[in-house]
Amino acid sequence: MSTLQDRFGRRFSYLRLSVTDVCNFRCEYCLPNGYQGGGNDNRYGFLALDEIRRLVIAFTELGTWKVRLTGGEPSVRKDFPEIVRTLNAIPGVQRLAMTTNAYRLARDAGTLREAGIDAINISLDALDAERFERITGDRRFDNVMQGIEAALSAGFSSVKINAVLLRGLNDDQLPVFMEFVRDHPVSVRFIELMRTGTNADYFAQRHVGGAMVREMLDENGWTARERGPGDGPAVEYLHPDYRGTIGLIAPYAPGFCDSCNRLRVTARGGLRLCLFGHGAADLRPLLQHDHQREELKACIVDSLFAKTPGHRLHEGDFGHTPHLAMTGG
Ligand code: SF4
């Protein structure tokens, strides 16, 4: 059991680690103009392999056992398979997951599974090429669909699809996604669009609440499943006639933060206590030598004291989150 506990008794068994801010898609709700930095990782000072290894060892010694690798798009890092192998070799890492836009998953699924990825989440907001391009600014819809098939064949313990709900763009696609999970053993999770520091107009135009998903599921005889240990924020729904499941991530729902179990570290070593929090403790100076481990662990534990009971999105406080690519969602 994680010893990482906040003032509200919540335990943090789950680390979301961003390994790069770079992404090669232009999702209009995240990076509508694409990643402005460009170039290779080291130039932008993203965490190096040894820094990542020291960070994750420290977290596991504090009881964190699930690690999710995110970005930007994590697989744009040339050393990504090496990062996976290194983390997979850390005894305390019991579940190693990643979130990807799957642009080359059809090629990499086997390598990533072999390197140690257990569970894979794929960002996909529409099941047709035209809308896919409209939302992501990219034409590799077929690659992504082949990536999903490759992931299902590669033997990951779970394959999930994350679809951001967007009014007028994909909110009519729920039945299409539902049909997809009839014969695909994947979990499609609909995510409410979240307000960030830079998307006020877009949010006003595109936000749609999760209630429409719940209504559709109720009308079609789906039932909610209990959350398991280490599970993320999604409420999952099952149906006996479907191989897959449907999930809903509704940050605006009451009590959403009561079961928060995750901490985030940015690609430059900033400890984010909340996706919509303010500021980040800079862990990087403590990632330079193995002998700094106890100091690093003490810094993480001390920082946790500042974690708030929940986000304050309803009060119009979006924290220091200009866009979700900077924290890996
Ligand atoms: S919004 Fe913040 S407190 Fe709430 S669940 Fe997410 S990370 Fe936890």
Coordinates of C-alpha atoms and ligand atoms in Angstrom, one line a residue:
M1 CA 0.0 0.0 0.0
S2 CA 1.3 3.4 -0.9
T3 CA 2.8 5.4 2.0
L4 CA 2.2 8.5 -0.1
Q5 CA -0.8 10.0 1.5
D6 CA -2.3 13.5 1.6
R7 CA -4.1 15.3 4.4
F8 CA -7.4 13.9 3.2
G9 CA -6.3 10.3 3.5
R10 CA -6.0 9.7 -0.2
R11 CA -3.1 7.4 -1.2
F12 CA -1.1 7.9 -4.4
S13 CA -0.3 4.6 -6.0
Y14 CA -0.3 6.0 -9.5
L15 CA 2.4 8.2 -11.2
R16 CA 1.7 9.9 -14.6
L17 CA 5.1 10.7 -16.0
S18 CA 5.4 12.9 -19.0
V19 CA 8.6 12.1 -21.0
T20 CA 8.2 14.9 -23.6
D21 CA 6.0 17.9 -24.4
V22 CA 6.5 17.3 -28.1
C23 CA 3.5 16.0 -30.1
N24 CA 3.2 15.4 -33.9
F25 CA -0.6 15.9 -34.0
R26 CA -2.5 19.2 -33.9
C27 CA -5.6 18.2 -31.8
E28 CA -7.7 21.3 -31.8
Y29 CA -8.6 21.0 -28.1
C30 CA -4.9 20.7 -27.1
L31 CA -2.3 22.0 -29.5
P32 CA -4.3 23.6 -32.4
N33 CA -1.2 25.1 -33.8
G34 CA 1.0 22.0 -33.2
Y35 CA 3.9 21.9 -30.9
Q36 CA 5.8 25.1 -31.2
G37 CA 9.1 23.9 -29.9
G38 CA 10.2 21.2 -32.4
G39 CA 13.6 19.4 -32.6
N40 CA 15.0 16.6 -30.5
D41 CA 14.4 16.0 -26.8
N42 CA 17.8 16.9 -25.4
R43 CA 17.7 20.4 -26.8
Y44 CA 14.6 21.1 -24.8
G45 CA 16.0 19.5 -21.7
F46 CA 13.5 16.8 -21.2
L47 CA 14.4 14.3 -18.4
A48 CA 17.2 12.0 -19.4
L49 CA 17.0 8.2 -18.9
D50 CA 19.0 8.2 -15.6
E51 CA 16.8 11.0 -14.2
I52 CA 13.7 9.1 -15.1
R53 CA 15.1 5.9 -13.5
R54 CA 15.9 7.7 -10.3
L55 CA 12.5 9.4 -10.2
V56 CA 10.6 6.2 -10.6
I57 CA 12.7 4.3 -8.1
A58 CA 12.0 6.9 -5.5
F59 CA 8.2 6.9 -6.2
T60 CA 8.1 3.1 -6.0
E61 CA 10.0 3.1 -2.7
L62 CA 7.2 5.4 -1.5
G63 CA 4.6 2.8 -2.5
T64 CA 3.7 3.9 -6.0
W65 CA 3.2 0.8 -8.2
K66 CA 1.5 2.0 -11.3
V67 CA 3.4 4.3 -13.8
R68 CA 1.8 5.7 -16.9
L69 CA 4.1 7.2 -19.6
T70 CA 2.6 10.2 -21.4
G71 CA 3.6 13.2 -23.4
G72 CA 3.0 15.2 -25.8
E73 CA 3.4 11.9 -27.7
P74 CA 5.8 9.7 -25.7
S75 CA 6.8 7.5 -28.7
V76 CA 8.4 10.5 -30.5
R77 CA 11.3 10.0 -28.1
K78 CA 14.0 8.0 -29.9
D79 CA 15.0 6.3 -26.6
F80 CA 11.4 5.5 -25.6
P81 CA 11.8 1.7 -25.8
E82 CA 14.9 2.0 -23.6
I83 CA 13.0 4.1 -21.1
V84 CA 10.3 1.3 -21.0
R85 CA 12.9 -1.4 -20.5
T86 CA 14.6 0.5 -17.7
L87 CA 11.4 1.2 -15.8
N88 CA 10.1 -2.4 -16.3
A89 CA 13.3 -3.6 -14.5
I90 CA 12.4 -1.6 -11.4
P91 CA 11.0 -4.1 -8.9
G92 CA 8.3 -1.8 -7.5
V93 CA 6.8 -1.1 -10.9
Q94 CA 3.9 -3.6 -11.0
R95 CA 2.0 -1.9 -13.9
L96 CA 3.6 0.1 -16.7
A97 CA 1.2 1.8 -19.0
M98 CA 1.4 4.4 -21.7
T99 CA -0.9 6.9 -23.5
T100 CA -0.3 7.4 -27.3
N101 CA -1.8 8.8 -30.4
A102 CA -0.8 5.5 -32.0
Y103 CA 0.6 7.1 -35.2
R104 CA 3.1 4.2 -35.4
L105 CA 1.7 1.7 -33.0
A106 CA 1.1 -0.8 -35.8
R107 CA 4.9 -1.0 -36.2
D108 CA 5.8 -0.7 -32.5
A109 CA 3.2 -2.6 -30.6
G110 CA 5.2 -5.8 -30.3
T111 CA 8.4 -4.0 -29.3
L112 CA 6.6 -2.0 -26.6
R113 CA 4.9 -5.1 -25.2
E114 CA 8.2 -7.0 -25.1
A115 CA 9.9 -4.0 -23.5
G116 CA 7.4 -4.1 -20.7
I117 CA 4.3 -2.0 -21.4
D118 CA 1.3 -3.7 -19.8
A119 CA -1.5 -1.4 -20.7
I120 CA -2.0 1.0 -23.5
N121 CA -4.4 3.9 -24.0
I122 CA -4.9 5.3 -27.5
S123 CA -6.2 8.8 -28.1
L124 CA -8.9 8.6 -30.8
D125 CA -11.8 11.0 -30.9
A126 CA -13.6 9.7 -34.0
L127 CA -14.1 6.5 -36.0
D128 CA -13.9 8.1 -39.4
A129 CA -11.0 9.5 -41.3
E130 CA -12.6 12.8 -42.2
R131 CA -13.5 13.7 -38.7
F132 CA -10.2 12.4 -37.4
E133 CA -8.4 14.8 -39.7
R134 CA -10.7 17.6 -38.7
I135 CA -10.0 17.1 -35.0
T136 CA -6.3 16.2 -35.1
G137 CA -5.1 18.0 -38.2
D138 CA -3.5 14.7 -39.2
R139 CA -4.2 12.2 -42.0
R140 CA -3.0 9.0 -40.3
F141 CA -6.4 7.6 -39.3
D142 CA -5.7 4.2 -41.0
N143 CA -2.4 4.0 -39.2
V144 CA -4.1 4.5 -35.8
M145 CA -6.8 1.9 -36.6
Q146 CA -4.1 -0.6 -37.6
G147 CA -2.3 0.3 -34.4
I148 CA -5.4 -0.7 -32.4
E149 CA -5.5 -4.1 -34.1
A150 CA -1.8 -4.5 -33.6
A151 CA -2.2 -3.7 -29.9
L152 CA -4.9 -6.2 -29.5
S153 CA -2.7 -8.9 -31.1
A154 CA 0.4 -7.9 -29.1
G155 CA -1.1 -9.2 -25.8
F156 CA -1.4 -6.1 -23.7
S157 CA -3.4 -6.7 -20.5
S158 CA -5.6 -3.8 -21.5
V159 CA -6.2 -1.6 -24.6
K160 CA -8.3 1.5 -24.1
I161 CA -9.4 4.3 -26.4
N162 CA -9.7 7.9 -25.0
A163 CA -12.2 10.0 -26.9
V164 CA -12.7 13.7 -25.9
L165 CA -16.4 14.6 -26.2
L166 CA -16.7 17.5 -28.6
R167 CA -20.1 19.1 -29.3
G168 CA -20.8 19.2 -33.0
L169 CA -17.7 17.1 -33.8
N170 CA -18.1 13.7 -32.3
D171 CA -21.0 13.8 -29.8
D172 CA -23.1 11.9 -32.5
Q173 CA -20.4 9.2 -32.7
L174 CA -21.4 7.4 -29.4
P175 CA -23.4 4.7 -31.2
V176 CA -20.5 4.2 -33.6
F177 CA -18.1 3.7 -30.7
M178 CA -20.6 1.5 -29.0
E179 CA -20.8 -0.7 -32.1
F180 CA -17.0 -0.9 -32.2
V181 CA -16.8 -2.4 -28.7
R182 CA -19.4 -5.0 -29.6
D183 CA -16.6 -7.1 -31.1
H184 CA -13.5 -5.4 -30.0
P185 CA -12.3 -6.1 -26.5
V186 CA -11.3 -2.6 -25.8
S187 CA -12.6 0.0 -23.4
V188 CA -13.7 3.3 -25.0
R189 CA -13.7 6.1 -22.5
F190 CA -15.4 9.4 -23.2
I191 CA -13.7 12.3 -21.6
E192 CA -15.4 15.6 -20.8
L193 CA -13.5 18.4 -22.5
M194 CA -11.7 20.3 -19.7
R195 CA -11.2 24.0 -19.5
T196 CA -7.6 25.1 -19.4
G197 CA -5.8 28.4 -19.3
T198 CA -5.9 28.9 -23.1
N199 CA -9.2 27.3 -24.4
A200 CA -12.0 29.6 -23.1
D201 CA -13.7 30.1 -26.5
Y202 CA -13.1 26.5 -27.7
F203 CA -14.5 25.2 -24.4
A204 CA -17.7 27.4 -24.7
Q205 CA -18.2 26.1 -28.3
R206 CA -17.4 22.4 -27.8
H207 CA -17.9 21.4 -24.2
V208 CA -20.7 18.8 -23.6
G209 CA -21.3 17.1 -20.3
G210 CA -21.0 13.4 -19.6
A211 CA -24.7 13.1 -18.7
M212 CA -25.5 12.3 -22.4
V213 CA -23.2 9.3 -22.3
R214 CA -24.7 8.0 -19.0
E215 CA -28.2 8.4 -20.5
M216 CA -27.3 6.5 -23.7
L217 CA -25.7 3.7 -21.6
D218 CA -28.7 3.5 -19.2
E219 CA -31.2 3.4 -22.2
N220 CA -29.2 0.5 -23.7
G221 CA -28.9 -1.6 -20.6
W222 CA -25.3 -1.0 -19.6
T223 CA -24.3 -1.3 -16.0
A224 CA -21.5 0.4 -14.1
R225 CA -18.6 -1.7 -12.7
E226 CA -16.8 -1.2 -9.4
R227 CA -13.4 0.6 -9.7
G228 CA -10.4 -1.7 -9.1
P229 CA -7.2 -0.8 -7.2
G230 CA -4.9 1.6 -9.2
D231 CA -7.8 2.3 -11.6
G232 CA -7.9 5.8 -13.0
P233 CA -10.9 8.2 -12.8
A234 CA -13.1 6.5 -15.4
V235 CA -16.5 4.9 -14.5
E236 CA -16.6 1.8 -16.6
Y237 CA -19.9 0.3 -18.0
L238 CA -20.4 -3.3 -19.1
H239 CA -23.0 -5.1 -21.3
P240 CA -23.3 -8.9 -21.7
D241 CA -23.6 -8.5 -25.5
Y242 CA -20.4 -6.5 -25.9
R243 CA -16.8 -7.7 -25.7
G244 CA -15.6 -4.3 -24.8
T245 CA -16.6 -1.7 -22.2
I246 CA -17.5 2.0 -22.3
G247 CA -16.1 4.4 -19.7
L248 CA -16.8 8.0 -18.7
I249 CA -14.3 10.5 -17.3
A250 CA -16.3 13.4 -16.0
P251 CA -14.1 15.8 -14.1
Y252 CA -17.1 18.2 -13.6
A253 CA -19.1 15.5 -11.8
P254 CA -19.5 15.9 -8.0
G255 CA -17.0 13.9 -6.0
F256 CA -14.6 13.4 -8.9
C257 CA -11.6 14.3 -6.9
D258 CA -12.5 12.3 -3.7
S259 CA -10.8 9.2 -5.0
C260 CA -7.8 11.0 -6.6
N261 CA -4.9 8.5 -6.6
R262 CA -2.4 10.1 -9.0
L263 CA 0.5 12.5 -9.1
R264 CA 2.1 13.9 -12.2
V265 CA 5.7 14.7 -13.1
T266 CA 6.3 16.9 -16.1
A267 CA 8.9 16.2 -18.8
R268 CA 11.3 18.6 -17.1
G269 CA 10.9 17.2 -13.6
G270 CA 8.1 19.3 -12.1
L271 CA 5.9 17.5 -9.5
R272 CA 2.3 18.4 -10.3
L273 CA 0.0 17.6 -7.3
C274 CA -3.1 18.2 -9.5
L275 CA -3.8 18.5 -13.2
F276 CA -5.3 21.8 -12.5
G277 CA -3.0 22.8 -9.7
H278 CA -0.7 25.8 -9.4
G279 CA 3.0 25.5 -9.6
A280 CA 5.2 22.4 -9.4
A281 CA 8.0 21.4 -7.0
D282 CA 11.2 21.1 -9.1
L283 CA 12.5 17.6 -8.5
R284 CA 15.2 17.8 -11.1
P285 CA 18.1 19.0 -8.9
L286 CA 17.4 15.8 -6.8
L287 CA 17.6 13.5 -9.8
Q288 CA 21.3 14.0 -10.6
H289 CA 22.8 11.3 -8.3
D290 CA 21.7 8.0 -6.9
H291 CA 22.8 9.1 -3.4
Q292 CA 20.1 11.9 -3.4
R293 CA 17.3 9.3 -3.2
E294 CA 16.3 9.9 0.5
E295 CA 16.3 13.7 -0.1
L296 CA 14.2 13.2 -3.2
K297 CA 11.7 11.0 -1.3
A298 CA 11.5 13.5 1.5
C299 CA 10.8 16.3 -1.0
I300 CA 8.0 14.4 -2.6
V301 CA 6.4 13.5 0.8
D302 CA 6.7 17.1 2.0
S303 CA 5.2 18.5 -1.2
L304 CA 2.1 16.4 -0.9
F305 CA 1.1 18.4 2.2
A306 CA 0.1 21.2 -0.2
K307 CA -2.3 19.0 -2.3
T308 CA -5.8 20.5 -2.3
P309 CA -9.0 18.5 -1.8
G310 CA -9.8 18.9 -5.5
H311 CA -9.8 21.0 -8.6
R312 CA -11.5 24.4 -8.6
L313 CA -12.7 24.3 -12.2
H314 CA -16.2 25.2 -11.1
E315 CA -14.8 28.4 -9.6
G316 CA -13.0 29.3 -12.8
D317 CA -9.6 28.3 -11.5
F318 CA -7.7 26.3 -14.2
G319 CA -4.5 26.2 -12.4
H320 CA -1.2 26.4 -14.3
T321 CA -2.3 24.3 -17.2
P322 CA -2.1 26.2 -20.5
H323 CA -2.8 23.0 -22.4
L324 CA -2.9 19.3 -21.6
A325 CA 0.2 18.4 -23.7
M326 CA 2.4 20.0 -21.0
T327 CA 1.2 17.5 -18.3
G328 CA 0.2 14.5 -20.3
G329 CA -3.4 14.9 -19.3
Ligands
SF4_1 S1 -8.4 17.2 -10.8 FE1 -6.7 17.1 -9.5 S2 -7.4 16.4 -7.5 FE2 -9.0 16.1 -9.0 S3 -8.7 14.0 -9.6 FE3 -7.6 15.2 -11.1 S4 -5.5 15.4 -10.2 FE4 -6.8 14.6 -8.6

